[in-house]
XYZ file of C-alpha atoms in Angstrom:
462
model
C 196.752 -91.898 43.988
C 197.993 -94.429 41.481
C 201.426 -94.287 39.948
C 201.161 -92.354 36.666
C 203.423 -94.886 35.046
C 200.714 -97.512 35.398
C 197.843 -95.586 33.852
C 198.682 -96.889 30.361
C 200.529 -99.881 28.981
C 204.272 -99.360 29.288
C 206.105 -98.573 26.043
C 206.897 -101.814 24.285
C 205.822 -104.023 21.377
C 202.229 -104.380 22.615
C 201.856 -100.656 23.210
C 203.336 -99.843 19.781
C 200.977 -102.307 18.112
C 198.008 -100.756 19.939
C 199.000 -97.271 18.772
C 199.301 -98.462 15.170
C 195.905 -100.135 15.365
C 194.263 -97.001 16.779
C 195.837 -94.873 14.041
C 194.567 -97.249 11.368
C 191.052 -97.135 12.809
C 191.091 -93.335 12.884
C 192.300 -93.204 9.271
C 190.010 -95.893 7.854
C 186.768 -95.876 9.833
C 186.439 -92.357 11.236
C 186.227 -90.559 7.845
C 183.279 -92.781 6.911
C 181.565 -92.223 10.270
C 182.135 -88.476 9.950
C 180.639 -88.472 6.447
C 177.610 -90.420 7.684
C 177.101 -88.007 10.601
C 177.528 -85.030 8.288
C 174.779 -86.339 6.009
C 172.685 -87.235 9.052
C 172.798 -83.662 10.323
C 172.228 -82.196 6.869
C 169.127 -84.324 6.294
C 167.515 -83.648 9.666
C 168.153 -79.867 9.569
C 167.804 -78.899 5.887
C 164.161 -78.078 6.565
C 165.388 -74.978 8.398
C 166.330 -73.401 5.054
C 162.968 -73.886 3.351
C 160.623 -72.465 5.976
C 159.472 -69.616 3.702
C 159.078 -71.942 0.708
C 156.972 -74.402 2.714
C 154.746 -71.576 3.883
C 154.291 -70.223 0.351
C 153.762 -73.570 -1.422
C 152.126 -75.741 1.246
C 150.713 -73.225 3.745
C 152.915 -74.238 6.689
C 153.104 -71.291 9.141
C 155.700 -70.637 11.841
C 153.873 -72.612 14.553
C 153.222 -75.583 12.252
C 156.811 -75.446 11.011
C 158.192 -75.452 14.558
C 155.977 -78.379 15.550
C 156.884 -80.356 12.430
C 160.588 -79.687 12.864
C 160.303 -80.894 16.452
C 158.216 -84.015 15.744
C 161.364 -85.591 14.338
C 162.647 -85.901 17.893
C 159.525 -87.642 19.190
C 160.002 -90.514 16.754
C 163.714 -90.393 17.476
C 163.213 -90.689 21.245
C 160.672 -93.504 21.040
C 162.868 -95.796 18.936
C 166.373 -94.806 20.095
C 166.885 -97.393 22.847
C 165.551 -100.445 20.946
C 167.524 -99.388 17.867
C 170.790 -99.226 19.793
C 170.158 -102.600 21.399
C 169.579 -104.075 17.942
C 172.900 -102.580 16.831
C 174.524 -104.392 19.747
C 173.005 -107.595 18.397
C 173.523 -107.211 14.623
C 176.710 -105.143 14.550
C 177.520 -101.677 13.236
C 177.978 -102.650 9.599
C 174.446 -104.011 9.261
C 172.563 -101.646 11.542
C 174.188 -98.276 10.826
C 173.859 -98.789 7.089
C 170.212 -99.869 7.509
C 169.540 -96.681 9.422
C 171.156 -94.489 6.770
C 169.392 -96.067 3.799
C 166.027 -95.831 5.568
C 166.350 -92.158 6.431
C 167.451 -91.413 2.853
C 164.218 -92.944 1.557
C 162.168 -90.768 3.941
C 164.026 -87.620 2.806
C 163.220 -88.469 -0.806
C 159.561 -88.815 0.174
C 159.616 -85.298 1.633
C 159.886 -83.812 -1.854
C 156.230 -84.858 -2.312
C 154.877 -82.913 0.710
C 151.579 -81.234 -0.200
C 149.931 -80.507 3.169
C 150.695 -79.974 6.851
C 149.675 -83.504 7.864
C 152.125 -85.050 5.423
C 154.842 -82.722 6.721
C 154.168 -83.822 10.301
C 154.077 -87.512 9.353
C 157.320 -87.526 7.388
C 159.215 -85.556 10.029
C 158.082 -88.118 12.619
C 159.085 -91.014 10.341
C 162.464 -89.401 9.724
C 163.057 -89.498 13.476
C 162.074 -93.168 13.586
C 164.436 -93.930 10.693
C 167.406 -92.077 12.193
C 166.903 -93.425 15.721
C 170.005 -95.159 17.002
C 172.545 -93.727 14.582
C 174.388 -91.316 16.872
C 174.485 -93.434 20.068
C 175.188 -96.450 17.857
C 178.286 -94.758 16.489
C 179.307 -93.822 20.028
C 178.840 -97.440 21.151
C 180.840 -98.575 18.120
C 183.786 -96.450 19.273
C 183.705 -98.068 22.726
C 184.036 -101.445 20.972
C 187.129 -100.302 19.078
C 188.930 -97.758 21.288
C 190.029 -97.543 24.935
C 189.047 -94.449 26.907
C 192.404 -92.735 26.374
C 191.659 -92.462 22.639
C 187.922 -91.829 22.635
C 188.117 -88.100 23.402
C 190.063 -87.475 20.207
C 187.830 -89.835 18.240
C 184.695 -88.159 19.618
C 186.013 -84.747 18.598
C 186.717 -86.040 15.093
C 183.266 -87.608 14.907
C 181.430 -84.587 16.267
C 183.347 -82.553 13.730
C 180.927 -84.094 11.242
C 178.107 -82.279 13.011
C 180.016 -79.000 12.885
C 180.975 -79.622 9.258
C 177.297 -80.137 8.463
C 176.668 -76.633 9.736
C 179.351 -75.399 7.351
C 178.144 -77.138 4.200
C 174.380 -77.361 4.790
C 173.819 -73.675 4.085
C 175.823 -73.420 0.845
C 174.632 -76.792 -0.495
C 171.000 -76.144 0.356
C 171.217 -72.621 -1.029
C 172.694 -73.942 -4.277
C 170.012 -76.640 -4.617
C 167.273 -74.086 -4.004
C 168.615 -72.271 -7.076
C 167.307 -75.215 -9.119
C 163.832 -73.744 -8.623
C 161.770 -74.196 -11.753
C 163.997 -76.865 -13.318
C 161.718 -79.483 -14.826
C 158.754 -77.610 -13.370
C 159.674 -78.470 -9.773
C 160.256 -76.122 -6.843
C 163.804 -75.783 -5.565
C 162.932 -77.240 -2.154
C 161.607 -80.401 -3.821
C 164.885 -80.800 -5.711
C 166.756 -80.326 -2.449
C 164.961 -83.155 -0.659
C 165.122 -85.509 -3.658
C 168.845 -85.082 -4.334
C 169.985 -85.078 -0.715
C 167.896 -88.165 0.050
C 169.301 -90.009 -2.963
C 172.851 -89.200 -1.874
C 172.095 -90.591 1.599
C 170.894 -93.891 0.148
C 173.991 -94.237 -2.050
C 176.401 -93.501 0.818
C 174.479 -95.946 3.037
C 174.907 -98.712 0.485
C 178.625 -97.941 0.164
C 179.035 -97.948 3.967
C 177.755 -101.522 4.019
C 180.878 -102.589 2.136
C 183.431 -100.600 4.158
C 182.327 -100.622 7.819
C 183.910 -103.321 10.007
C 181.945 -104.304 13.098
C 184.645 -106.044 15.181
C 188.374 -105.586 15.719
C 189.062 -109.201 14.824
C 187.294 -108.800 11.458
C 189.540 -105.957 10.266
C 191.676 -107.243 7.381
C 193.785 -104.086 7.521
C 195.101 -104.919 11.010
C 197.915 -107.398 11.615
C 197.310 -110.220 14.117
C 199.596 -108.416 16.587
C 197.631 -105.171 16.209
C 194.306 -106.978 16.608
C 195.455 -108.653 19.818
C 196.915 -105.468 21.299
C 193.857 -103.324 20.520
C 191.430 -106.014 21.685
C 193.334 -106.355 24.966
C 193.206 -102.591 25.555
C 189.462 -102.500 24.871
C 188.875 -105.494 27.149
C 190.797 -103.816 29.991
C 188.631 -100.754 29.541
C 185.443 -102.845 29.522
C 186.468 -104.811 32.595
C 187.004 -101.603 34.535
C 183.422 -100.612 33.709
C 181.963 -104.018 34.628
C 183.270 -104.597 38.159
C 180.298 -103.162 40.010
C 178.148 -105.661 41.962
C 175.507 -107.395 39.864
C 172.507 -105.095 39.482
C 169.469 -105.251 37.223
C 169.925 -103.319 33.983
C 166.821 -101.209 34.537
C 168.101 -100.050 37.941
C 171.383 -98.925 36.422
C 169.585 -97.099 33.603
C 167.460 -95.272 36.200
C 170.510 -94.287 38.261
C 170.571 -90.548 39.202
C 173.833 -90.128 37.305
C 172.083 -91.101 34.067
C 169.492 -88.430 34.856
C 172.238 -85.830 35.345
C 173.888 -86.772 32.069
C 170.531 -86.643 30.293
C 169.646 -83.239 31.744
C 172.985 -81.726 30.780
C 172.686 -83.062 27.245
C 169.105 -81.805 26.994
C 170.369 -78.262 27.633
C 173.011 -78.642 24.905
C 170.458 -79.826 22.368
C 168.087 -76.983 23.228
C 170.756 -74.502 22.161
C 172.128 -76.546 19.278
C 168.799 -77.095 17.546
C 167.522 -73.596 18.220
C 170.543 -72.366 16.267
C 170.079 -74.999 13.575
C 166.400 -74.377 12.845
C 166.172 -70.618 13.417
C 169.568 -69.181 12.460
C 168.642 -68.823 8.745
C 165.546 -66.776 9.595
C 167.548 -64.641 12.037
C 170.144 -63.946 9.351
C 167.415 -62.992 6.877
C 166.612 -60.067 9.201
C 169.868 -58.481 7.994
C 168.077 -57.885 4.684
C 169.158 -57.846 1.058
C 170.656 -61.355 1.077
C 170.134 -64.170 -1.437
C 169.444 -67.753 -0.349
C 173.054 -68.673 -1.072
C 174.378 -65.722 0.967
C 172.139 -66.672 3.894
C 173.581 -70.166 3.662
C 177.155 -68.882 3.696
C 176.565 -66.704 6.756
C 174.827 -69.623 8.482
C 178.095 -71.541 8.238
C 180.036 -69.065 10.405
C 179.049 -70.571 13.808
C 179.917 -74.056 12.550
C 183.348 -73.009 11.246
C 184.232 -71.409 14.575
C 182.830 -74.393 16.507
C 184.877 -76.911 14.535
C 188.129 -75.031 15.150
C 187.357 -74.720 18.858
C 186.364 -78.394 19.213
C 189.562 -79.790 17.745
C 191.804 -77.379 19.652
C 190.078 -78.116 22.935
C 189.989 -81.916 22.546
C 193.764 -82.194 22.182
C 194.141 -80.477 25.554
C 191.246 -81.974 27.511
C 192.101 -85.590 26.557
C 195.137 -85.166 28.834
C 193.168 -83.511 31.634
C 192.384 -85.677 34.691
C 188.816 -84.309 34.890
C 186.730 -82.914 32.018
C 183.987 -81.478 34.234
C 185.458 -77.990 34.811
C 185.878 -77.558 31.061
C 182.300 -78.715 30.499
C 181.062 -76.058 32.918
C 183.080 -73.333 31.171
C 181.702 -74.209 27.733
C 178.129 -74.246 29.057
C 178.643 -70.764 30.514
C 179.867 -69.568 27.105
C 176.696 -70.985 25.565
C 174.532 -69.163 28.136
C 176.321 -65.863 27.554
C 175.948 -66.196 23.788
C 172.208 -66.853 23.824
C 171.628 -63.948 26.197
C 173.672 -61.512 24.102
C 171.749 -62.603 20.998
C 168.721 -60.706 22.343
C 170.668 -57.447 22.244
C 171.889 -55.244 19.396
C 171.655 -55.527 15.617
C 171.231 -58.702 13.511
C 174.992 -58.643 12.836
C 175.674 -58.504 16.590
C 173.141 -61.306 17.006
C 175.079 -63.455 14.525
C 178.277 -62.930 16.549
C 176.455 -63.837 19.783
C 174.914 -66.948 18.220
C 178.395 -67.937 17.056
C 179.618 -67.755 20.664
C 176.636 -69.838 21.804
C 177.299 -72.395 19.067
C 180.962 -72.713 20.035
C 179.984 -73.273 23.666
C 177.300 -75.834 22.789
C 179.469 -77.859 20.376
C 182.505 -77.848 22.675
C 180.280 -78.958 25.558
C 179.074 -81.917 23.494
C 182.662 -82.854 22.615
C 183.490 -83.012 26.323
C 180.214 -84.643 27.294
C 180.251 -87.815 25.188
C 183.628 -89.189 26.319
C 182.411 -88.659 29.891
C 179.209 -90.576 29.176
C 181.022 -93.352 27.298
C 183.590 -93.912 30.039
C 181.236 -93.550 32.973
C 178.409 -95.882 32.019
C 178.516 -99.417 33.386
C 179.300 -101.748 30.477
C 176.072 -103.713 30.990
C 173.993 -100.633 30.124
C 176.311 -98.978 27.605
C 173.961 -99.572 24.666
C 170.617 -98.673 26.319
C 172.238 -96.031 28.519
C 173.844 -94.072 25.681
C 170.647 -94.388 23.678
C 168.481 -93.222 26.584
C 170.681 -90.176 27.214
C 170.709 -89.300 23.530
C 167.004 -89.895 22.925
C 165.645 -88.000 25.932
C 168.314 -85.344 25.636
C 167.447 -84.867 21.979
C 163.891 -83.975 22.955
C 165.446 -80.557 23.273
C 165.254 -80.639 19.510
C 161.467 -80.888 19.833
C 161.149 -78.211 22.502
C 163.376 -75.598 20.814
C 161.726 -75.253 17.392
C 158.224 -75.669 18.842
C 158.834 -72.980 21.456
C 160.498 -70.599 19.012
C 157.729 -71.040 16.432
C 155.007 -70.375 18.989
C 156.786 -67.292 20.357
C 157.397 -65.878 16.896
C 153.719 -66.249 15.944
C 152.384 -64.848 19.225
C 154.930 -62.152 20.130
C 156.740 -61.467 16.874
C 160.079 -62.119 18.621
C 162.247 -65.074 19.641
C 163.843 -63.297 22.635
C 161.834 -65.351 25.126
C 163.261 -68.504 23.591
C 166.800 -67.154 23.903
C 166.261 -66.432 27.603
C 165.058 -70.004 28.035
C 168.245 -71.312 26.420
C 170.359 -69.157 28.734
C 168.608 -70.520 31.823
C 168.906 -74.120 30.590
C 172.655 -73.811 29.991
C 173.191 -72.388 33.478
C 171.199 -75.247 35.014
C 173.398 -77.674 33.061
C 176.443 -76.054 34.715
C 174.996 -77.136 38.060
C 174.378 -80.654 36.740
C 177.981 -80.845 35.479
C 179.185 -80.233 39.026
C 177.554 -83.475 40.219
C 178.437 -85.744 37.292
C 181.042 -88.157 38.592
C 184.387 -88.293 36.849
C 185.165 -91.491 34.983
C 187.358 -94.069 36.689
C 190.899 -94.509 35.406
C 191.593 -97.636 33.403
C 194.900 -98.969 34.625
C 197.238 -101.712 33.493
C 200.320 -102.980 35.218
C 203.245 -102.432 32.874
C 201.280 -103.465 29.800
C 200.621 -107.014 30.977
C 196.879 -106.611 31.244
C 196.979 -107.040 35.014
C 194.935 -104.461 36.824
C 195.826 -102.427 39.859
C 193.659 -102.155 42.969
C 192.508 -98.660 42.010
C 190.818 -100.060 38.944
C 188.281 -101.775 41.156
C 187.179 -98.494 42.719
C 185.019 -95.655 41.618
C 186.394 -92.106 41.867
C 185.157 -91.815 45.429
C 187.057 -94.916 46.520
C 184.024 -97.119 47.182
C 184.653 -100.588 45.711
C 181.030 -101.654 46.170
C 179.098 -98.788 44.586
C 177.923 -99.337 40.999
C 179.501 -96.632 38.894
C 177.208 -95.333 36.194
C 179.081 -92.159 35.526
């Protein structure tokens, strides 16, 4: 076991400069990334609030709606890896803003949907447009922050996803109240206005995002050097495995375990996203705005749990036990949702949402720290793209079951089983290696050359 005093730079001028630089990044860049993720989640999931309107105006039934909602993730999966590799080449400022502006244009186009084919096509194109945003942001954080700070940053960033769950319902409900204004349906106003806002924020992000530490005008030279050195130490610890072809590292069994665990999280997350409004409508007597407000409850609880948990687990030597616990909570919640009244179902879904969101908060720092540096970009993208196919499976499965059986209970049982299988996968995900520095000099200790199992020769992918 290494001396705890060597796990971080010793207190001193370099360490103080690094802490100031990290704080400045969290204050200046993270709010923008959170806003972008919030809009990203709002734009991909707002369709969940207009299912009845699409059926009435365009003739899109439950099965067609579920398939269309899920087609987003096919386009997303196909273009995720190349998109993230292009971000590695062009930088976050150029590529993330390109992604956001493009998806805003597609959302605007959705206000002109007039048949099922157009609905399918635009949902697929939305996935193509958004591909690379989330893993790109995760890769961006590895370029700016050492592992010891990425858990907190990931929790802040993923808070944008939880915040989207809070505001999507009320905002969408309010925009739907514009029904009839100018002779247009409320759902058309919703797509047009939300898409326009995405384009405007994307343009603004192009002026504020900074791709590299050395390009940040708001850091002093001392802070730039200290933060860059910390990031380099972290990268070197992830690059010491023997030379191996990129494709072999990407196909490593650990990547498969990470992908499978994330797939289970997305199954639950997107089932809640796309079907929660219709489940709440079973309560009866609620307006669109009230449905939106109640839909925010799981997100509010998830956000509070995520931030509380991240402050504790960032100091934990191993995040895997906590990941298993949160996945069990998710499984329990989805099972309980099949029992009792709609109000009891809302409480159970809230528990499942808390488990799913907290699991994701734990998962991404593990994936970021564990992946060999040479495959960080394609590896994160591959995990996210294949894992996000859960977003295709969930709505498609739920739509089919609702049309054929009149109930979504079978889908809930599937989510329960998937979360429990992910608990097993979490057991075999390797813990990340410690990044060590000798008294803040940048020299590395012998342990840094080893994976958690003590084998200095084995490529560590996770």
